[in-house]
CSV table of C-alpha atoms and ligand atoms in Angstrom, one decimal:
chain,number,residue,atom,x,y,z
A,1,UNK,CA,0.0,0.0,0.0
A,2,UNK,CA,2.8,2.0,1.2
A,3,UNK,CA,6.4,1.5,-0.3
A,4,UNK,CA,9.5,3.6,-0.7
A,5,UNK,CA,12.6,2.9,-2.5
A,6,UNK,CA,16.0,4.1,-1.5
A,7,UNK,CA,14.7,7.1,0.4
A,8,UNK,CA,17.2,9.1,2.0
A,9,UNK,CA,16.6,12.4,4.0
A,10,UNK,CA,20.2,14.3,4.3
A,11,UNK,CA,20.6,17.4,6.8
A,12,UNK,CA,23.4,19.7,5.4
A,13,UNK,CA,25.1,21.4,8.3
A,14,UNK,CA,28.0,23.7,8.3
A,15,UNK,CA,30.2,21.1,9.1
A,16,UNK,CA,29.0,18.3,6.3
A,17,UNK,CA,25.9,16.7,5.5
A,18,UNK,CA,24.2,13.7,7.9
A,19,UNK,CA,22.4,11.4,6.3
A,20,UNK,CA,18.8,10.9,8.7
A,21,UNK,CA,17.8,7.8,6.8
A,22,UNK,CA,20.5,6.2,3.9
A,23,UNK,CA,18.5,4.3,0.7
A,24,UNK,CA,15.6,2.9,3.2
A,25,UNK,CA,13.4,-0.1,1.8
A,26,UNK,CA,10.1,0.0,3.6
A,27,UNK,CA,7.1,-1.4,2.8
A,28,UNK,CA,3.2,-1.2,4.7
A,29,UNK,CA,0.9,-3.9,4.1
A,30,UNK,CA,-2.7,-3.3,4.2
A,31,UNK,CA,-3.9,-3.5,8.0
A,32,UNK,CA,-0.6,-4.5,9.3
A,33,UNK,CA,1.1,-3.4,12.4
A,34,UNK,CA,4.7,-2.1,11.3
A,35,UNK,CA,7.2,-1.8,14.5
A,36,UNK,CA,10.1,0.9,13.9
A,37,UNK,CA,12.8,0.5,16.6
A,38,UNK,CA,16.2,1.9,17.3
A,39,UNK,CA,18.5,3.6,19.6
A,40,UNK,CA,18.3,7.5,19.9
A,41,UNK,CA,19.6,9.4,17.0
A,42,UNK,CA,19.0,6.2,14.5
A,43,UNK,CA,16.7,8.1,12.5
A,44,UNK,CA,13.1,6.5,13.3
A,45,UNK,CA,11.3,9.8,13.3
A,46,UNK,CA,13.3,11.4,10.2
A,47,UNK,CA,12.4,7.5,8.6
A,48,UNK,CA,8.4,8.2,9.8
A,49,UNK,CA,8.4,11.8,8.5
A,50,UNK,CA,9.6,10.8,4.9
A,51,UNK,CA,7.0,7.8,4.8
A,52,UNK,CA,4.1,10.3,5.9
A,53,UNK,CA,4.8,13.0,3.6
A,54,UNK,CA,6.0,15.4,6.7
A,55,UNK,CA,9.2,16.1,5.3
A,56,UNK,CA,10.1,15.5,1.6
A,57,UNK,CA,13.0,12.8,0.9
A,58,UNK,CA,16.3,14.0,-0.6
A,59,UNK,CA,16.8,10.8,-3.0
A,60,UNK,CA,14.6,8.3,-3.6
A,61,UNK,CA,10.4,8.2,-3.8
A,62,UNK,CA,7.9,7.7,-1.4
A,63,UNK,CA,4.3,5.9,-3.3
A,64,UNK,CA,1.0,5.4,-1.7
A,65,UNK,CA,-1.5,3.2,-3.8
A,66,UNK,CA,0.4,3.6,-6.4
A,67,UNK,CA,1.4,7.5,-6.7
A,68,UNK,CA,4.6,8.9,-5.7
A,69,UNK,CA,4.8,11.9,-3.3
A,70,UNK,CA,7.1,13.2,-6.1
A,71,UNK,CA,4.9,13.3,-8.6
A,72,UNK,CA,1.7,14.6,-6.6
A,73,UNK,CA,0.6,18.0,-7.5
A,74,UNK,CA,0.6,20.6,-4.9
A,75,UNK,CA,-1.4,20.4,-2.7
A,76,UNK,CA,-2.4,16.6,-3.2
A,77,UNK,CA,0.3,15.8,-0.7
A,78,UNK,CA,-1.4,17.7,2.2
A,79,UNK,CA,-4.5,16.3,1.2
A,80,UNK,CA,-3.4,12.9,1.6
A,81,UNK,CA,-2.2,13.6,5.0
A,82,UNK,CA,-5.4,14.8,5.9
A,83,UNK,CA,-7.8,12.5,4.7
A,84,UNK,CA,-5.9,9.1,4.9
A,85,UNK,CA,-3.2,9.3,7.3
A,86,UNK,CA,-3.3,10.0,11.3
A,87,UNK,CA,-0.6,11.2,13.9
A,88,UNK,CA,0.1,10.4,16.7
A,89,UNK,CA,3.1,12.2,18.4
A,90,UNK,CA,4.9,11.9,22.0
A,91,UNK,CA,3.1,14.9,23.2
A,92,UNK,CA,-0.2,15.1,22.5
A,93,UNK,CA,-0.6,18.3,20.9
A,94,UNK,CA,-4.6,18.9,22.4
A,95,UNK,CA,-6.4,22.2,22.2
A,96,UNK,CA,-5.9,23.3,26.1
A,97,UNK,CA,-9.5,25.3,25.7
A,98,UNK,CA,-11.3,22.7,24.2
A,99,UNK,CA,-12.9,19.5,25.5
A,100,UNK,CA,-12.5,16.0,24.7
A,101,UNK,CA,-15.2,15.5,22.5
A,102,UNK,CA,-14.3,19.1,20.9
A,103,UNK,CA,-10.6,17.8,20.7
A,104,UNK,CA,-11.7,14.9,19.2
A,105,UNK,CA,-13.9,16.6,16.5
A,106,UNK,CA,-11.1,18.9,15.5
A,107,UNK,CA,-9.6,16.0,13.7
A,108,UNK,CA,-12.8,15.6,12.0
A,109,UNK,CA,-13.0,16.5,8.2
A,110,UNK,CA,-16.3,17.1,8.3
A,111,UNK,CA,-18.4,18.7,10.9
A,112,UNK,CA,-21.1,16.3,10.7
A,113,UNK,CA,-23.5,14.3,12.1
A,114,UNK,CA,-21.8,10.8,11.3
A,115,UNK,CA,-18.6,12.3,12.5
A,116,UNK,CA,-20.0,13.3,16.1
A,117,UNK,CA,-21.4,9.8,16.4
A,118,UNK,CA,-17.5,8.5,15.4
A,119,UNK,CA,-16.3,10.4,18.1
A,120,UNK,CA,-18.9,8.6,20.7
A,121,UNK,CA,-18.4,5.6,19.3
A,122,UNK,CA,-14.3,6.4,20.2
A,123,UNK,CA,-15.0,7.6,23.7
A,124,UNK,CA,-16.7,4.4,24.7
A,125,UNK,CA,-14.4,2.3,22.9
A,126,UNK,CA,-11.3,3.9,24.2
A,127,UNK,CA,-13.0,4.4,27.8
A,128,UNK,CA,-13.2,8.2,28.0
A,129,UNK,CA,-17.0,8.5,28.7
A,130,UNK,CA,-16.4,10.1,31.9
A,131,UNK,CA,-14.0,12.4,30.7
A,132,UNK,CA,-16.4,13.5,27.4
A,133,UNK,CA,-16.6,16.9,28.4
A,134,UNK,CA,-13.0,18.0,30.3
A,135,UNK,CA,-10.5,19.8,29.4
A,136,UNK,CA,-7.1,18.5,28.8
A,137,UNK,CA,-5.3,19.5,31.8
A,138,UNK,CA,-8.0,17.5,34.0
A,139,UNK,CA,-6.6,14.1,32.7
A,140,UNK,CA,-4.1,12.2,33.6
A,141,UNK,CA,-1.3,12.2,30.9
A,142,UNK,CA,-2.3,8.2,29.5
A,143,UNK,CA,-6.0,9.8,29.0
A,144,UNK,CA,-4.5,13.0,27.2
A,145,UNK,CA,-3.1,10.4,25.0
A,146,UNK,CA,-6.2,8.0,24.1
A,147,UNK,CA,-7.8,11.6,23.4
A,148,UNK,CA,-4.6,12.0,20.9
A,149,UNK,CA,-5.3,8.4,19.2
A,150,UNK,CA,-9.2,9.0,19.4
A,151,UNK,CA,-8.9,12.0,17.0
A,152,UNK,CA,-5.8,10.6,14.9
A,153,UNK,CA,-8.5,7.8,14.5
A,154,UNK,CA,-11.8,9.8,13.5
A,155,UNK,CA,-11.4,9.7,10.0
A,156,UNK,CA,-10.8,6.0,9.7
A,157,UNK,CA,-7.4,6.6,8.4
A,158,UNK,CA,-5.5,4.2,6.3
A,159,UNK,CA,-2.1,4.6,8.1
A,160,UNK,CA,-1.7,5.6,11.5
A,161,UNK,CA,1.6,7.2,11.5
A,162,UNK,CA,2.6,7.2,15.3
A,163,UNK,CA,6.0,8.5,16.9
A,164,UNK,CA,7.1,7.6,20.5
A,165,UNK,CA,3.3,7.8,21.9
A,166,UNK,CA,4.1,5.4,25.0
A,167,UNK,CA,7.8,7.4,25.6
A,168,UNK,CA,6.1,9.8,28.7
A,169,UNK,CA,3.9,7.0,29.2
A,170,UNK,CA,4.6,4.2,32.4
A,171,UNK,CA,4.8,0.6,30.8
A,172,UNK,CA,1.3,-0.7,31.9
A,173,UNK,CA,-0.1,2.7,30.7
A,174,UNK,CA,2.1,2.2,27.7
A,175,UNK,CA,1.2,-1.2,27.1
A,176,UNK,CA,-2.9,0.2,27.4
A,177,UNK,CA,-1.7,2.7,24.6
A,178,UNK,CA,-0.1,-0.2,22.2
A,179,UNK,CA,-3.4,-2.6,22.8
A,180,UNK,CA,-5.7,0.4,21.8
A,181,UNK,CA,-3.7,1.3,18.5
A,182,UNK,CA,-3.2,-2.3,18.1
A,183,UNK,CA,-7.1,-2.9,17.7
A,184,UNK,CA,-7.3,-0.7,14.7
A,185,UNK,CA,-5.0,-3.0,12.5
A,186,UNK,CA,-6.9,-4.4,9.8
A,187,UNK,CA,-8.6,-1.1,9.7
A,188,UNK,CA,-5.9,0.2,8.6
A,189,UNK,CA,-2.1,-0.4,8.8
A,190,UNK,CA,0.1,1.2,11.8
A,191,UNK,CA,3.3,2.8,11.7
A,192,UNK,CA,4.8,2.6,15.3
A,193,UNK,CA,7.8,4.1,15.7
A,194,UNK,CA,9.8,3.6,19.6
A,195,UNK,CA,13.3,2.7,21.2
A,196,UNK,CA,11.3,0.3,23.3
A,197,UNK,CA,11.2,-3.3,21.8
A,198,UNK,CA,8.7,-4.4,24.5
A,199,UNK,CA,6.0,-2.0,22.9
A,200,UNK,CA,6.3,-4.2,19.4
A,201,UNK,CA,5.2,-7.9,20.9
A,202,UNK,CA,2.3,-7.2,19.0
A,203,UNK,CA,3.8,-6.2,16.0
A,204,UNK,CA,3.3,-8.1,12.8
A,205,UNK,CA,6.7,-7.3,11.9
A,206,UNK,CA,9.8,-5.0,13.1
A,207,UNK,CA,12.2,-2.9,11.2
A,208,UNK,CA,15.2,-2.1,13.2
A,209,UNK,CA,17.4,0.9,12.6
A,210,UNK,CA,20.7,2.5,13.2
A,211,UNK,CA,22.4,5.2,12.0
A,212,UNK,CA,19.8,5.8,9.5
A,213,UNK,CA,20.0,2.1,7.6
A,214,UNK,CA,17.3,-0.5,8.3
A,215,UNK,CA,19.7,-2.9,9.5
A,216,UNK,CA,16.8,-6.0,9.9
A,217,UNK,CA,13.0,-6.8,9.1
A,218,UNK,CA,11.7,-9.3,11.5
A,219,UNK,CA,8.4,-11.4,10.8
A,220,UNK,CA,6.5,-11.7,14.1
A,221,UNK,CA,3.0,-12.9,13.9
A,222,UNK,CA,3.1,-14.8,10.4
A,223,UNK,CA,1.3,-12.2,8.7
A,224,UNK,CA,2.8,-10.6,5.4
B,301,ATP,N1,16.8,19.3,11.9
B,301,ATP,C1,17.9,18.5,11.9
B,301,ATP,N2,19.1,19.1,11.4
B,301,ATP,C2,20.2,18.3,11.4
B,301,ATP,N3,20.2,17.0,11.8
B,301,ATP,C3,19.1,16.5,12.3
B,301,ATP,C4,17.8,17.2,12.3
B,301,ATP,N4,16.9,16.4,12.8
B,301,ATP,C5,17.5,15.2,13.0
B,301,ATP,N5,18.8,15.2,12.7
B,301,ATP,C6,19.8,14.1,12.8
B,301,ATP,O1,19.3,13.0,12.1
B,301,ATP,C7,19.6,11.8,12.8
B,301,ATP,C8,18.3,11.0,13.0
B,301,ATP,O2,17.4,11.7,13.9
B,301,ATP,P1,16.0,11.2,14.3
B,301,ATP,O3,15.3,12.3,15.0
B,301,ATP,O4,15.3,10.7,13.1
B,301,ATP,O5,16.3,10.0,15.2
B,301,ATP,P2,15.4,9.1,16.1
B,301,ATP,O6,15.7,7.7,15.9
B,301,ATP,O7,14.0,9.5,15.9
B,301,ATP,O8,15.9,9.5,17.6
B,301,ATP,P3,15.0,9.6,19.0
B,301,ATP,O9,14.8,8.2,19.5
B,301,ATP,O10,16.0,10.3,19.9
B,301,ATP,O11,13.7,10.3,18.7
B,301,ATP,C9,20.3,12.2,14.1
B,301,ATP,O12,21.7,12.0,13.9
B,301,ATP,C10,19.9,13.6,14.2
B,301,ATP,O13,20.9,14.3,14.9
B,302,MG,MG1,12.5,10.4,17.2
């Protein structure tokens, strides 16, 4: 669904130029749960970025259902982000004057009656009914988060696209993050980027980096 061939993304500095991610192979199956692991520094996040469209890759293409990110007319790009993809970052990035629901909704692409309903449907399903209607700061920082998946999720995206979300989390809360996320697959696919290897023992499979090369795939539930 998702493929890129010999992507690179290279940050020129005064000193010389680092290469984030060198010639990376990654493909995303249709509803599969993709592990991206690493030490600090190994370029995960630049590797996520490039796949998602965030940043544009120095060599190489990027291709979703069979168009490349190169070739994609302004604007086409963005659009893709918005209607098929959803993020998930470390922090959560919610609206501090807006509610739940209303946080929730602002992921929304249409204002709509189908999309409200979504949005319930998320709030029982990720256990925030008694939150439905606080703000942000009243939540402990594992809510905040299944607030942050509930709207990366409202539009039913193909690819979840998520970086660190369990790093400022406490394993079992962690773990309650993964399991959520882990649900969607078959969905749609999921993109899970973390230096934790205990986070990925659901993954279907595991890329492994360092110093910006994919250095193994593993295979870990026998699917694709
Ligand atoms: N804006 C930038 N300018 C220059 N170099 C950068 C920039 N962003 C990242 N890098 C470098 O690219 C490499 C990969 O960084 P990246 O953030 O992708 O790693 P990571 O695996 O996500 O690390 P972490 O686990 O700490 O989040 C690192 O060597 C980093 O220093
Ligand atoms: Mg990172």
């Amino acid at each position: 669904m998702l493929s890129t061939h010999d992507v690179s993304l290279i940050y020129r500095n005064g000193d010389g130029v680092t290469y984030a991610v060198k010639k990376a192979n990654v493909n995303v199956a249709k509803g599969e749960f993709l592990g991206l692991v690493g030490p600090s520094g190994s370029g995960k996040s630049s590797l996520l970025y490039v796949m998602s469209g965030l940043k544009q890759a120095s060599e190489g293409e990027v291709e979703f259902e069979g168009s490349s990110y190169q070739s994609m007319a302004n604007g086409k790009l963005i659009d893709l982000r918005r209607k098929r993809y959803g993020f998930i970052f470390q922090q959560h990035f919610l609206i501090n004057y807006l509610s739940v629901f209303e946080n929730i909704m602002v992921g929304a692409l249409e204002q709509n009656a189908s999309a409200r309903k979504r949005a319930n449907e998320l709030i029982a399903e990720l256990g925030l009914e008694k939150q439905k209607n606080r703000l942000p700061w009243q939540l402990s920082i594992g809510q905040r988060q299944r607030v942050a998946i509930a709207r990366a999720l409202i539009n039913e995206p193909a690819i979840v696209f998520a970086d660190e979300p369990t790093a400022a989390l406490d394993q079992t809360t962690g773990h309650q993050v993964v399991d959520l996320l882990a649900h969607y697959r078959g969905h749609g696919s999921i993109v899970f980027v973390t230096h934790d290897p205990e986070m990925l023992t659901q993954a279907d499979r595991v890329i492994r980096m360092r110093d910006g090369e994919i250095v193994s795939v593993e295979k870990k539930n026998g699917t694709s």
